PDB file of C-alpha atoms in Angstrom:
ATOM      1  CA  UNK Q   1     191.332 -81.848   0.535  1.00 37.00           C
ATOM      2  CA  UNK Q   2     190.018 -85.311  -0.313  1.00 36.00           C
ATOM      3  CA  UNK Q   3     191.751 -87.008  -3.281  1.00 37.00           C
ATOM      4  CA  UNK Q   4     188.591 -87.132  -5.384  1.00 35.00           C
ATOM      5  CA  UNK Q   5     188.186 -83.388  -5.028  1.00 39.00           C
ATOM      6  CA  UNK Q   6     191.725 -82.888  -6.277  1.00 41.00           C
ATOM      7  CA  UNK Q   7     190.801 -84.794  -9.419  1.00 38.00           C
ATOM      8  CA  UNK Q   8     187.371 -83.234  -9.879  1.00 37.00           C
ATOM      9  CA  UNK Q   9     188.458 -79.736 -10.875  1.00 41.00           C
ATOM     10  CA  UNK Q  10     190.894 -80.803 -13.644  1.00 43.00           C
ATOM     11  CA  UNK Q  11     188.294 -83.224 -15.000  1.00 41.00           C
ATOM     12  CA  UNK Q  12     185.732 -80.446 -14.951  1.00 39.00           C
ATOM     13  CA  UNK Q  13     188.110 -78.225 -16.887  1.00 44.00           C
ATOM     14  CA  UNK Q  14     188.529 -80.872 -19.570  1.00 46.00           C
ATOM     15  CA  UNK Q  15     184.783 -81.441 -19.774  1.00 40.00           C
ATOM     16  CA  UNK Q  16     184.213 -77.712 -20.102  1.00 41.00           C
ATOM     17  CA  UNK Q  17     186.714 -77.681 -22.941  1.00 42.00           C
ATOM     18  CA  UNK Q  18     184.597 -80.177 -24.806  1.00 41.00           C
ATOM     19  CA  UNK Q  19     181.473 -78.196 -23.983  1.00 40.00           C
ATOM     20  CA  UNK Q  20     182.984 -74.999 -25.330  1.00 39.00           C
ATOM     21  CA  UNK Q  21     183.644 -76.761 -28.624  1.00 39.00           C
ATOM     22  CA  UNK Q  22     179.927 -77.377 -29.110  1.00 36.00           C
ATOM     23  CA  UNK Q  23     178.371 -74.249 -27.561  1.00 40.00           C
ATOM     24  CA  UNK Q  24     175.962 -72.803 -30.128  1.00 39.00           C
ATOM     25  CA  UNK Q  25     176.854 -69.386 -31.462  1.00 37.00           C
ATOM     26  CA  UNK Q  26     173.265 -68.308 -30.914  1.00 34.00           C
ATOM     27  CA  UNK Q  27     173.704 -67.870 -27.162  1.00 37.00           C
ATOM     28  CA  UNK Q  28     171.229 -65.252 -26.031  1.00 34.00           C
ATOM     29  CA  UNK Q  29     172.178 -61.604 -25.887  1.00 36.00           C
ATOM     30  CA  UNK Q  30     170.663 -61.489 -22.408  1.00 36.00           C
ATOM     31  CA  UNK Q  31     173.217 -63.991 -21.114  1.00 40.00           C
ATOM     32  CA  UNK Q  32     176.064 -62.002 -22.636  1.00 39.00           C
ATOM     33  CA  UNK Q  33     174.781 -58.830 -21.036  1.00 37.00           C
ATOM     34  CA  UNK Q  34     174.602 -60.563 -17.659  1.00 38.00           C
ATOM     35  CA  UNK Q  35     178.208 -61.676 -17.971  1.00 41.00           C
ATOM     36  CA  UNK Q  36     179.239 -58.100 -18.698  1.00 40.00           C
ATOM     37  CA  UNK Q  37     177.073 -56.587 -15.954  1.00 41.00           C
ATOM     38  CA  UNK Q  38     178.671 -53.641 -14.152  1.00 47.00           C
ATOM     39  CA  UNK Q  39     180.660 -54.692 -11.147  1.00 48.00           C
ATOM     40  CA  UNK Q  40     179.842 -53.254  -7.749  1.00 54.00           C
ATOM     41  CA  UNK Q  41     182.223 -50.691  -6.316  1.00 80.00           C
ATOM     42  CA  UNK Q  42     184.995 -50.893  -8.891  1.00 97.00           C
ATOM     43  CA  UNK Q  43     185.604 -49.996 -12.560  1.00 97.00           C
ATOM     44  CA  UNK Q  44     184.863 -46.385 -11.648  1.00 97.00           C
ATOM     45  CA  UNK Q  45     186.658 -44.397 -14.332  1.00 97.00           C
ATOM     46  CA  UNK Q  46     186.195 -41.172 -12.382  1.00 96.00           C
ATOM     47  CA  UNK Q  47     188.395 -42.566  -9.586  1.00 97.00           C
ATOM     48  CA  UNK Q  48     191.636 -40.649  -9.075  1.00 96.00           C
ATOM     49  CA  UNK Q  49     194.498 -42.375  -7.232  1.00 97.00           C
ATOM     50  CA  UNK Q  50     195.406 -40.889  -3.870  1.00 97.00           C
ATOM     51  CA  UNK Q  51     198.836 -39.937  -2.569  1.00 97.00           C
ATOM     52  CA  UNK Q  52     198.708 -43.031  -0.365  1.00 97.00           C
ATOM     53  CA  UNK Q  53     197.866 -45.302  -3.312  1.00 98.00           C
ATOM     54  CA  UNK Q  54     199.107 -43.481  -6.409  1.00 98.00           C
ATOM     55  CA  UNK Q  55     198.685 -46.329  -8.886  1.00 98.00           C
ATOM     56  CA  UNK Q  56     195.436 -47.903 -10.133  1.00 98.00           C
ATOM     57  CA  UNK Q  57     195.112 -51.651  -9.704  1.00 98.00           C
ATOM     58  CA  UNK Q  58     194.072 -53.740 -12.707  1.00 98.00           C
ATOM     59  CA  UNK Q  59     192.654 -57.163 -11.854  1.00 98.00           C
ATOM     60  CA  UNK Q  60     193.201 -59.917 -14.426  1.00 98.00           C
ATOM     61  CA  UNK Q  61     190.896 -62.927 -14.083  1.00 98.00           C
ATOM     62  CA  UNK Q  62     191.772 -66.573 -14.650  1.00 97.00           C
ATOM     63  CA  UNK Q  63     190.763 -69.259 -17.120  1.00 94.00           C
ATOM     64  CA  UNK Q  64     187.015 -69.978 -17.308  1.00 93.00           C
ATOM     65  CA  UNK Q  65     186.363 -66.825 -15.237  1.00 96.00           C
ATOM     66  CA  UNK Q  66     185.394 -63.229 -16.025  1.00 97.00           C
ATOM     67  CA  UNK Q  67     185.911 -59.667 -14.832  1.00 97.00           C
ATOM     68  CA  UNK Q  68     183.173 -59.880 -12.198  1.00 97.00           C
ATOM     69  CA  UNK Q  69     182.975 -63.333 -10.639  1.00 96.00           C
ATOM     70  CA  UNK Q  70     186.727 -63.722 -10.093  1.00 97.00           C
ATOM     71  CA  UNK Q  71     186.877 -60.502  -8.097  1.00 98.00           C
ATOM     72  CA  UNK Q  72     183.782 -60.396  -5.900  1.00 97.00           C
ATOM     73  CA  UNK Q  73     186.073 -60.781  -2.887  1.00 97.00           C
ATOM     74  CA  UNK Q  74     189.322 -59.012  -3.740  1.00 98.00           C
ATOM     75  CA  UNK Q  75     187.989 -55.984  -5.632  1.00 98.00           C
ATOM     76  CA  UNK Q  76     185.894 -54.655  -2.704  1.00 97.00           C
ATOM     77  CA  UNK Q  77     188.745 -55.533  -0.334  1.00 98.00           C
ATOM     78  CA  UNK Q  78     191.132 -53.257  -2.242  1.00 98.00           C
ATOM     79  CA  UNK Q  79     188.494 -50.619  -2.938  1.00 97.00           C
ATOM     80  CA  UNK Q  80     187.752 -50.357   0.790  1.00 96.00           C
ATOM     81  CA  UNK Q  81     191.468 -49.700   1.351  1.00 97.00           C
ATOM     82  CA  UNK Q  82     191.483 -46.683  -0.925  1.00 97.00           C
ATOM     83  CA  UNK Q  83     192.640 -48.130  -4.251  1.00 98.00           C
ATOM     84  CA  UNK Q  84     191.221 -47.300  -7.663  1.00 98.00           C
ATOM     85  CA  UNK Q  85     190.358 -50.793  -8.892  1.00 98.00           C
ATOM     86  CA  UNK Q  86     189.604 -51.954 -12.428  1.00 98.00           C
ATOM     87  CA  UNK Q  87     189.028 -55.296 -14.118  1.00 98.00           C
ATOM     88  CA  UNK Q  88     188.682 -56.503 -17.693  1.00 98.00           C
ATOM     89  CA  UNK Q  89     187.348 -59.413 -19.690  1.00 98.00           C
ATOM     90  CA  UNK Q  90     189.794 -61.006 -22.099  1.00 98.00           C
ATOM     91  CA  UNK Q  91     190.296 -64.131 -24.178  1.00 97.00           C
ATOM     92  CA  UNK Q  92     186.614 -64.387 -25.142  1.00 96.00           C
ATOM     93  CA  UNK Q  93     185.482 -67.011 -27.641  1.00 94.00           C
ATOM     94  CA  UNK Q  94     182.633 -66.214 -30.061  1.00 92.00           C
ATOM     95  CA  UNK Q  95     179.261 -67.242 -28.686  1.00 90.00           C
ATOM     96  CA  UNK Q  96     180.649 -68.248 -25.273  1.00 89.00           C
ATOM     97  CA  UNK Q  97     179.472 -66.043 -22.394  1.00 91.00           C
ATOM     98  CA  UNK Q  98     180.748 -66.082 -18.815  1.00 92.00           C
ATOM     99  CA  UNK Q  99     183.746 -68.387 -19.437  1.00 93.00           C
ATOM    100  CA  UNK Q 100     186.640 -66.270 -20.714  1.00 96.00           C
ATOM    101  CA  UNK Q 101     190.455 -66.441 -20.943  1.00 96.00           C
ATOM    102  CA  UNK Q 102     190.177 -69.260 -23.473  1.00 95.00           C
ATOM    103  CA  UNK Q 103     191.517 -67.511 -26.582  1.00 96.00           C
ATOM    104  CA  UNK Q 104     195.196 -67.280 -27.609  1.00 97.00           C
ATOM    105  CA  UNK Q 105     197.188 -65.861 -24.718  1.00 98.00           C
ATOM    106  CA  UNK Q 106     199.262 -63.506 -26.877  1.00 98.00           C
ATOM    107  CA  UNK Q 107     196.029 -61.919 -28.131  1.00 98.00           C
ATOM    108  CA  UNK Q 108     194.750 -61.704 -24.556  1.00 98.00           C
ATOM    109  CA  UNK Q 109     197.937 -59.820 -23.654  1.00 98.00           C
ATOM    110  CA  UNK Q 110     197.100 -57.311 -26.381  1.00 98.00           C
ATOM    111  CA  UNK Q 111     193.682 -56.816 -24.783  1.00 98.00           C
ATOM    112  CA  UNK Q 112     195.378 -56.231 -21.429  1.00 98.00           C
ATOM    113  CA  UNK Q 113     197.718 -53.689 -23.027  1.00 98.00           C
ATOM    114  CA  UNK Q 114     194.772 -51.709 -24.404  1.00 98.00           C
ATOM    115  CA  UNK Q 115     192.979 -51.864 -21.059  1.00 98.00           C
ATOM    116  CA  UNK Q 116     195.986 -50.625 -19.097  1.00 98.00           C
ATOM    117  CA  UNK Q 117     196.300 -47.709 -21.526  1.00 98.00           C
ATOM    118  CA  UNK Q 118     192.622 -46.920 -20.969  1.00 98.00           C
ATOM    119  CA  UNK Q 119     192.993 -47.006 -17.178  1.00 98.00           C
ATOM    120  CA  UNK Q 120     196.132 -44.853 -17.183  1.00 98.00           C
ATOM    121  CA  UNK Q 121     194.474 -42.298 -19.448  1.00 98.00           C
ATOM    122  CA  UNK Q 122     191.400 -42.111 -17.216  1.00 98.00           C
ATOM    123  CA  UNK Q 123     193.256 -41.903 -13.906  1.00 98.00           C
ATOM    124  CA  UNK Q 124     196.207 -39.780 -15.032  1.00 98.00           C
ATOM    125  CA  UNK Q 125     198.623 -42.218 -13.414  1.00 98.00           C
ATOM    126  CA  UNK Q 126     201.990 -42.976 -14.976  1.00 98.00           C
ATOM    127  CA  UNK Q 127     201.964 -46.659 -13.986  1.00 98.00           C
ATOM    128  CA  UNK Q 128     199.526 -49.336 -12.896  1.00 98.00           C
ATOM    129  CA  UNK Q 129     199.815 -52.373 -10.652  1.00 99.00           C
ATOM    130  CA  UNK Q 130     198.497 -55.699 -11.940  1.00 99.00           C
ATOM    131  CA  UNK Q 131     196.968 -58.462  -9.815  1.00 99.00           C
ATOM    132  CA  UNK Q 132     196.055 -61.692 -11.560  1.00 98.00           C
ATOM    133  CA  UNK Q 133     194.663 -65.081 -10.638  1.00 98.00           C
ATOM    134  CA  UNK Q 134     195.768 -68.283 -12.389  1.00 97.00           C
ATOM    135  CA  UNK Q 135     196.251 -67.492 -16.114  1.00 97.00           C
ATOM    136  CA  UNK Q 136     195.679 -63.861 -15.111  1.00 98.00           C
ATOM    137  CA  UNK Q 137     198.855 -63.953 -13.036  1.00 98.00           C
ATOM    138  CA  UNK Q 138     200.888 -65.374 -15.910  1.00 98.00           C
ATOM    139  CA  UNK Q 139     199.477 -63.741 -19.062  1.00 98.00           C
ATOM    140  CA  UNK Q 140     200.616 -60.227 -18.001  1.00 98.00           C
ATOM    141  CA  UNK Q 141     204.205 -61.478 -18.157  1.00 98.00           C
ATOM    142  CA  UNK Q 142     203.794 -61.723 -21.943  1.00 98.00           C
ATOM    143  CA  UNK Q 143     202.566 -58.109 -21.953  1.00 98.00           C
ATOM    144  CA  UNK Q 144     205.530 -57.016 -19.843  1.00 98.00           C
ATOM    145  CA  UNK Q 145     208.088 -58.940 -21.878  1.00 98.00           C
ATOM    146  CA  UNK Q 146     206.916 -58.552 -25.466  1.00 98.00           C
ATOM    147  CA  UNK Q 147     204.387 -55.694 -25.671  1.00 98.00           C
ATOM    148  CA  UNK Q 148     206.135 -52.851 -23.849  1.00 97.00           C
ATOM    149  CA  UNK Q 149     204.194 -53.233 -20.627  1.00 98.00           C
ATOM    150  CA  UNK Q 150     207.243 -52.937 -18.380  1.00 98.00           C
ATOM    151  CA  UNK Q 151     207.263 -49.173 -18.892  1.00 97.00           C
ATOM    152  CA  UNK Q 152     203.659 -48.899 -17.692  1.00 98.00           C
ATOM    153  CA  UNK Q 153     203.577 -51.369 -14.794  1.00 98.00           C
ATOM    154  CA  UNK Q 154     205.126 -51.043 -11.348  1.00 98.00           C
ATOM    155  CA  UNK Q 155     204.227 -54.443  -9.910  1.00 98.00           C
ATOM    156  CA  UNK Q 156     202.689 -57.774 -10.921  1.00 99.00           C
ATOM    157  CA  UNK Q 157     201.078 -59.887  -8.209  1.00 99.00           C
ATOM    158  CA  UNK Q 158     200.205 -63.423  -9.283  1.00 98.00           C
ATOM    159  CA  UNK Q 159     197.808 -65.515  -7.214  1.00 98.00           C
ATOM    160  CA  UNK Q 160     198.293 -69.201  -8.103  1.00 98.00           C
ATOM    161  CA  UNK Q 161     199.757 -68.231 -11.496  1.00 98.00           C
ATOM    162  CA  UNK Q 162     200.593 -70.785 -14.172  1.00 97.00           C
ATOM    163  CA  UNK Q 163     204.070 -69.424 -14.759  1.00 98.00           C
ATOM    164  CA  UNK Q 164     205.811 -72.513 -16.121  1.00 97.00           C
ATOM    165  CA  UNK Q 165     203.005 -74.670 -17.427  1.00 94.00           C
ATOM    166  CA  UNK Q 166     200.865 -77.227 -15.645  1.00 92.00           C
ATOM    167  CA  UNK Q 167     200.381 -80.982 -15.653  1.00 85.00           C
ATOM    168  CA  UNK Q 168     196.792 -80.575 -14.330  1.00 78.00           C
ATOM    169  CA  UNK Q 169     197.557 -83.072 -11.583  1.00 51.00           C
ATOM    170  CA  UNK Q 170     199.030 -85.386 -14.221  1.00 42.00           C
ATOM    171  CA  UNK Q 171     196.039 -85.368 -16.581  1.00 43.00           C
ATOM    172  CA  UNK Q 172     197.943 -83.634 -19.382  1.00 46.00           C
ATOM    173  CA  UNK Q 173     200.221 -86.673 -19.509  1.00 47.00           C
ATOM    174  CA  UNK Q 174     197.215 -88.646 -20.758  1.00 37.00           C
ATOM    175  CA  UNK Q 175     196.546 -86.460 -23.803  1.00 40.00           C
ATOM    176  CA  UNK Q 176     198.787 -88.475 -26.179  1.00 48.00           C
ATOM    177  CA  UNK Q 177     196.694 -91.563 -25.399  1.00 36.00           C
ATOM    178  CA  UNK Q 178     193.529 -89.946 -26.793  1.00 39.00           C
ATOM    179  CA  UNK Q 179     193.893 -89.427 -30.555  1.00 42.00           C
ATOM    180  CA  UNK Q 180     192.809 -85.945 -31.588  1.00 43.00           C
ATOM    181  CA  UNK Q 181     192.527 -84.628 -28.024  1.00 42.00           C
ATOM    182  CA  UNK Q 182     195.484 -82.267 -28.328  1.00 50.00           C
ATOM    183  CA  UNK Q 183     194.218 -80.920 -31.655  1.00 48.00           C
ATOM    184  CA  UNK Q 184     190.765 -80.382 -30.159  1.00 49.00           C
ATOM    185  CA  UNK Q 185     192.258 -78.590 -27.176  1.00 51.00           C
ATOM    186  CA  UNK Q 186     194.326 -76.284 -29.395  1.00 56.00           C
ATOM    187  CA  UNK Q 187     191.493 -75.535 -31.812  1.00 55.00           C
ATOM    188  CA  UNK Q 188     188.633 -75.126 -29.340  1.00 71.00           C
ATOM    189  CA  UNK Q 189     190.407 -73.472 -26.422  1.00 85.00           C
ATOM    190  CA  UNK Q 190     193.894 -72.268 -27.401  1.00 93.00           C
ATOM    191  CA  UNK Q 191     194.732 -70.897 -23.963  1.00 94.00           C
ATOM    192  CA  UNK Q 192     194.338 -74.309 -22.358  1.00 91.00           C
ATOM    193  CA  UNK Q 193     196.753 -75.920 -24.787  1.00 90.00           C
ATOM    194  CA  UNK Q 194     199.222 -73.056 -24.330  1.00 94.00           C
ATOM    195  CA  UNK Q 195     199.245 -73.551 -20.562  1.00 94.00           C
ATOM    196  CA  UNK Q 196     200.318 -77.188 -20.671  1.00 91.00           C
ATOM    197  CA  UNK Q 197     203.875 -77.720 -19.479  1.00 92.00           C
ATOM    198  CA  UNK Q 198     206.333 -77.736 -22.380  1.00 92.00           C
ATOM    199  CA  UNK Q 199     204.070 -75.881 -24.819  1.00 94.00           C
ATOM    200  CA  UNK Q 200     205.596 -73.583 -27.432  1.00 95.00           C
ATOM    201  CA  UNK Q 201     203.991 -70.623 -25.660  1.00 97.00           C
ATOM    202  CA  UNK Q 202     205.500 -71.490 -22.285  1.00 97.00           C
ATOM    203  CA  UNK Q 203     208.898 -72.071 -23.855  1.00 98.00           C
ATOM    204  CA  UNK Q 204     208.820 -68.631 -25.488  1.00 98.00           C
ATOM    205  CA  UNK Q 205     207.505 -66.875 -22.372  1.00 98.00           C
ATOM    206  CA  UNK Q 206     210.257 -68.180 -20.108  1.00 98.00           C
ATOM    207  CA  UNK Q 207     213.190 -68.116 -22.524  1.00 98.00           C
ATOM    208  CA  UNK Q 208     215.879 -65.752 -21.284  1.00 96.00           C
ATOM    209  CA  UNK Q 209     214.510 -65.488 -17.749  1.00 97.00           C
ATOM    210  CA  UNK Q 210     211.243 -65.128 -15.863  1.00 98.00           C
ATOM    211  CA  UNK Q 211     211.313 -61.386 -15.248  1.00 98.00           C
ATOM    212  CA  UNK Q 212     211.997 -58.057 -16.924  1.00 98.00           C
ATOM    213  CA  UNK Q 213     213.795 -55.102 -15.303  1.00 97.00           C
ATOM    214  CA  UNK Q 214     211.830 -52.389 -13.579  1.00 97.00           C
ATOM    215  CA  UNK Q 215     208.871 -54.497 -12.399  1.00 98.00           C
ATOM    216  CA  UNK Q 216     208.349 -55.972  -8.922  1.00 98.00           C
ATOM    217  CA  UNK Q 217     206.946 -59.503  -8.903  1.00 98.00           C
ATOM    218  CA  UNK Q 218     205.053 -61.314  -6.166  1.00 98.00           C
ATOM    219  CA  UNK Q 219     203.738 -64.877  -6.411  1.00 98.00           C
ATOM    220  CA  UNK Q 220     201.254 -66.198  -3.850  1.00 98.00           C
ATOM    221  CA  UNK Q 221     200.796 -69.984  -4.033  1.00 98.00           C
ATOM    222  CA  UNK Q 222     199.044 -72.735  -2.082  1.00 98.00           C
ATOM    223  CA  UNK Q 223     200.415 -76.241  -1.658  1.00 98.00           C
ATOM    224  CA  UNK Q 224     196.862 -77.549  -2.141  1.00 97.00           C
ATOM    225  CA  UNK Q 225     196.685 -76.285  -5.721  1.00 96.00           C
ATOM    226  CA  UNK Q 226     195.263 -79.047  -7.903  1.00 93.00           C
ATOM    227  CA  UNK Q 227     195.157 -77.059 -11.164  1.00 93.00           C
ATOM    228  CA  UNK Q 228     198.605 -75.490 -11.524  1.00 95.00           C
ATOM    229  CA  UNK Q 229     200.811 -78.441 -10.696  1.00 94.00           C
ATOM    230  CA  UNK Q 230     203.356 -79.023  -9.344  1.00 94.00           C
ATOM    231  CA  UNK Q 231     202.624 -75.935  -7.270  1.00 97.00           C
ATOM    232  CA  UNK Q 232     206.303 -74.981  -6.961  1.00 97.00           C
ATOM    233  CA  UNK Q 233     206.373 -74.241 -10.697  1.00 97.00           C
ATOM    234  CA  UNK Q 234     204.318 -71.129  -9.973  1.00 98.00           C
ATOM    235  CA  UNK Q 235     207.320 -69.430  -8.388  1.00 98.00           C
ATOM    236  CA  UNK Q 236     209.520 -67.056 -10.364  1.00 98.00           C
ATOM    237  CA  UNK Q 237     213.270 -66.583 -10.388  1.00 98.00           C
ATOM    238  CA  UNK Q 238     214.935 -63.224 -10.841  1.00 95.00           C
ATOM    239  CA  UNK Q 239     215.537 -59.831  -9.269  1.00 92.00           C
ATOM    240  CA  UNK Q 240     212.673 -58.075  -7.478  1.00 96.00           C
ATOM    241  CA  UNK Q 241     210.803 -61.357  -6.954  1.00 98.00           C
ATOM    242  CA  UNK Q 242     209.003 -62.412  -3.786  1.00 98.00           C
ATOM    243  CA  UNK Q 243     207.605 -65.954  -3.719  1.00 98.00           C
ATOM    244  CA  UNK Q 244     205.073 -66.715  -0.978  1.00 98.00           C
ATOM    245  CA  UNK Q 245     203.564 -70.038   0.070  1.00 98.00           C
ATOM    246  CA  UNK Q 246     200.365 -69.153   1.895  1.00 98.00           C
ATOM    247  CA  UNK Q 247     200.788 -72.077   4.337  1.00 98.00           C
ATOM    248  CA  UNK Q 248     204.069 -70.526   5.520  1.00 98.00           C
ATOM    249  CA  UNK Q 249     201.966 -67.584   6.719  1.00 98.00           C
ATOM    250  CA  UNK Q 250     199.044 -69.617   8.049  1.00 98.00           C
ATOM    251  CA  UNK Q 251     199.574 -73.360   8.297  1.00 98.00           C
ATOM    252  CA  UNK Q 252     195.845 -74.107   8.587  1.00 98.00           C
ATOM    253  CA  UNK Q 253     194.909 -72.277   5.389  1.00 98.00           C
ATOM    254  CA  UNK Q 254     193.555 -75.047   3.130  1.00 97.00           C
ATOM    255  CA  UNK Q 255     192.574 -72.920   0.146  1.00 98.00           C
ATOM    256  CA  UNK Q 256     193.099 -74.625  -3.201  1.00 97.00           C
ATOM    257  CA  UNK Q 257     193.456 -73.075  -6.660  1.00 96.00           C
ATOM    258  CA  UNK Q 258     190.083 -71.347  -6.891  1.00 96.00           C
ATOM    259  CA  UNK Q 259     189.551 -70.266  -3.297  1.00 97.00           C
ATOM    260  CA  UNK Q 260     192.959 -68.628  -2.878  1.00 98.00           C
ATOM    261  CA  UNK Q 261     191.977 -66.107  -5.547  1.00 98.00           C
ATOM    262  CA  UNK Q 262     188.282 -65.742  -4.844  1.00 97.00           C
ATOM    263  CA  UNK Q 263     187.722 -65.799  -1.073  1.00 97.00           C
ATOM    264  CA  UNK Q 264     191.009 -66.132   0.835  1.00 98.00           C
ATOM    265  CA  UNK Q 265     191.468 -62.970   2.906  1.00 98.00           C
ATOM    266  CA  UNK Q 266     194.855 -64.184   4.111  1.00 98.00           C
ATOM    267  CA  UNK Q 267     195.988 -64.125   0.475  1.00 98.00           C
ATOM    268  CA  UNK Q 268     194.231 -60.766   0.024  1.00 98.00           C
ATOM    269  CA  UNK Q 269     196.239 -59.359   2.925  1.00 98.00           C
ATOM    270  CA  UNK Q 270     199.438 -60.480   1.237  1.00 98.00           C
ATOM    271  CA  UNK Q 271     198.261 -58.858  -2.026  1.00 98.00           C
ATOM    272  CA  UNK Q 272     197.822 -55.577  -0.151  1.00 98.00           C
ATOM    273  CA  UNK Q 273     201.345 -55.926   1.256  1.00 98.00           C
ATOM    274  CA  UNK Q 274     202.706 -56.497  -2.249  1.00 98.00           C
ATOM    275  CA  UNK Q 275     200.962 -53.387  -3.557  1.00 98.00           C
ATOM    276  CA  UNK Q 276     202.258 -51.211  -0.717  1.00 98.00           C
ATOM    277  CA  UNK Q 277     205.419 -52.845   0.671  1.00 97.00           C
ATOM    278  CA  UNK Q 278     206.444 -49.676   2.503  1.00 97.00           C
ATOM    279  CA  UNK Q 279     203.454 -50.138   4.816  1.00 97.00           C
ATOM    280  CA  UNK Q 280     203.296 -53.936   4.866  1.00 97.00           C
ATOM    281  CA  UNK Q 281     202.043 -55.648   8.004  1.00 97.00           C
ATOM    282  CA  UNK Q 282     202.746 -59.280   8.919  1.00 97.00           C
ATOM    283  CA  UNK Q 283     200.322 -61.722   7.344  1.00 98.00           C
ATOM    284  CA  UNK Q 284     199.063 -64.383   9.763  1.00 98.00           C
ATOM    285  CA  UNK Q 285     195.966 -66.520  10.250  1.00 98.00           C
ATOM    286  CA  UNK Q 286     194.455 -63.514  12.024  1.00 98.00           C
ATOM    287  CA  UNK Q 287     194.637 -61.557   8.762  1.00 98.00           C
ATOM    288  CA  UNK Q 288     191.342 -63.163   7.812  1.00 96.00           C
ATOM    289  CA  UNK Q 289     189.735 -60.648  10.173  1.00 95.00           C
ATOM    290  CA  UNK Q 290     191.596 -57.561   8.965  1.00 90.00           C
TER     291      UNK Q 290
END
C-alpha cells in the first residue's frame, strides 16, 4: 500500500469525527430506514442450528460501520456453509444514520448482551459464536469479562480487532498538540476516545489478563493494518488463544484494515476454521476460491 493511502484512512476517521459532531438531528427517517434495511440471507430468526453447526453466529461490526455493510461478504459466506447468521447495530448516536459503533463501548456491550440473548432464545441454542471486525472484535471482550457473556459464548473471532488500543498510525500522538481535540473526541464519539492506546477503557479491559476461562479466542490480523496500530497489539495472550497473521497463510494477501473484514475470502476461510476447528482445512492463497 502506498504511504499516502496508509495516512488517508486515519485522517478520514478524524474528519468523520468532526462531521459527526455537527450532523443535524433532523436526519431524514428515510435514511435511517435505509441503514436498517433487512440484510439478504441472514438475520433469519426462524433458522435452527444444525448438528454440524450447532451454534448461531453473531456478527459484530466495526467503528463507522453497521450491521449490513460490514457483512456483505462474510455473512453470505457463512450462511452458504450452513450457519445460522445474525448481525446487530450498536453504539448508535442520536441523529446519525449508517455510521455506528461510536457510543460508549460499555453501553455497546450491553446491546450485544441483549442481542445474544435474543438470538439464543430464537434458535434454542445454549451458546453462540461471535465474529467481530475492528471494534467489533474487541468490544465483545467487555461483554465476556464484565457482563456474564462467557457463559453464553463458545468462541470469539476477532478480525483486525483493537484489543490493546491504537495509535492510528501515530496520529493519536498529535492530539495533545490540538487544544480541545481530546475533549471533542470524548464528547462527540466516545468509542473513538476509548480505543486510543492507554485510555481508561483499555486499561480496565485488559487488567488481569486478556481472556476469560471457557471461551476460545482467535485473532486474524494483517501487517498492512493502518488503523489498529501497531498491528501486533491486536494479538491476545492467554489460554485457548490462536493468533493468526494473514500473510503467514498467504504472503501476497495485501488486505488492510477494512478489506480483511469486508472482502478477504482468505480471512473468511480462517474464520470458518475458527468456528469449526474439528473440521478445519489449511488456509492458503487458494482459499480465495473455496
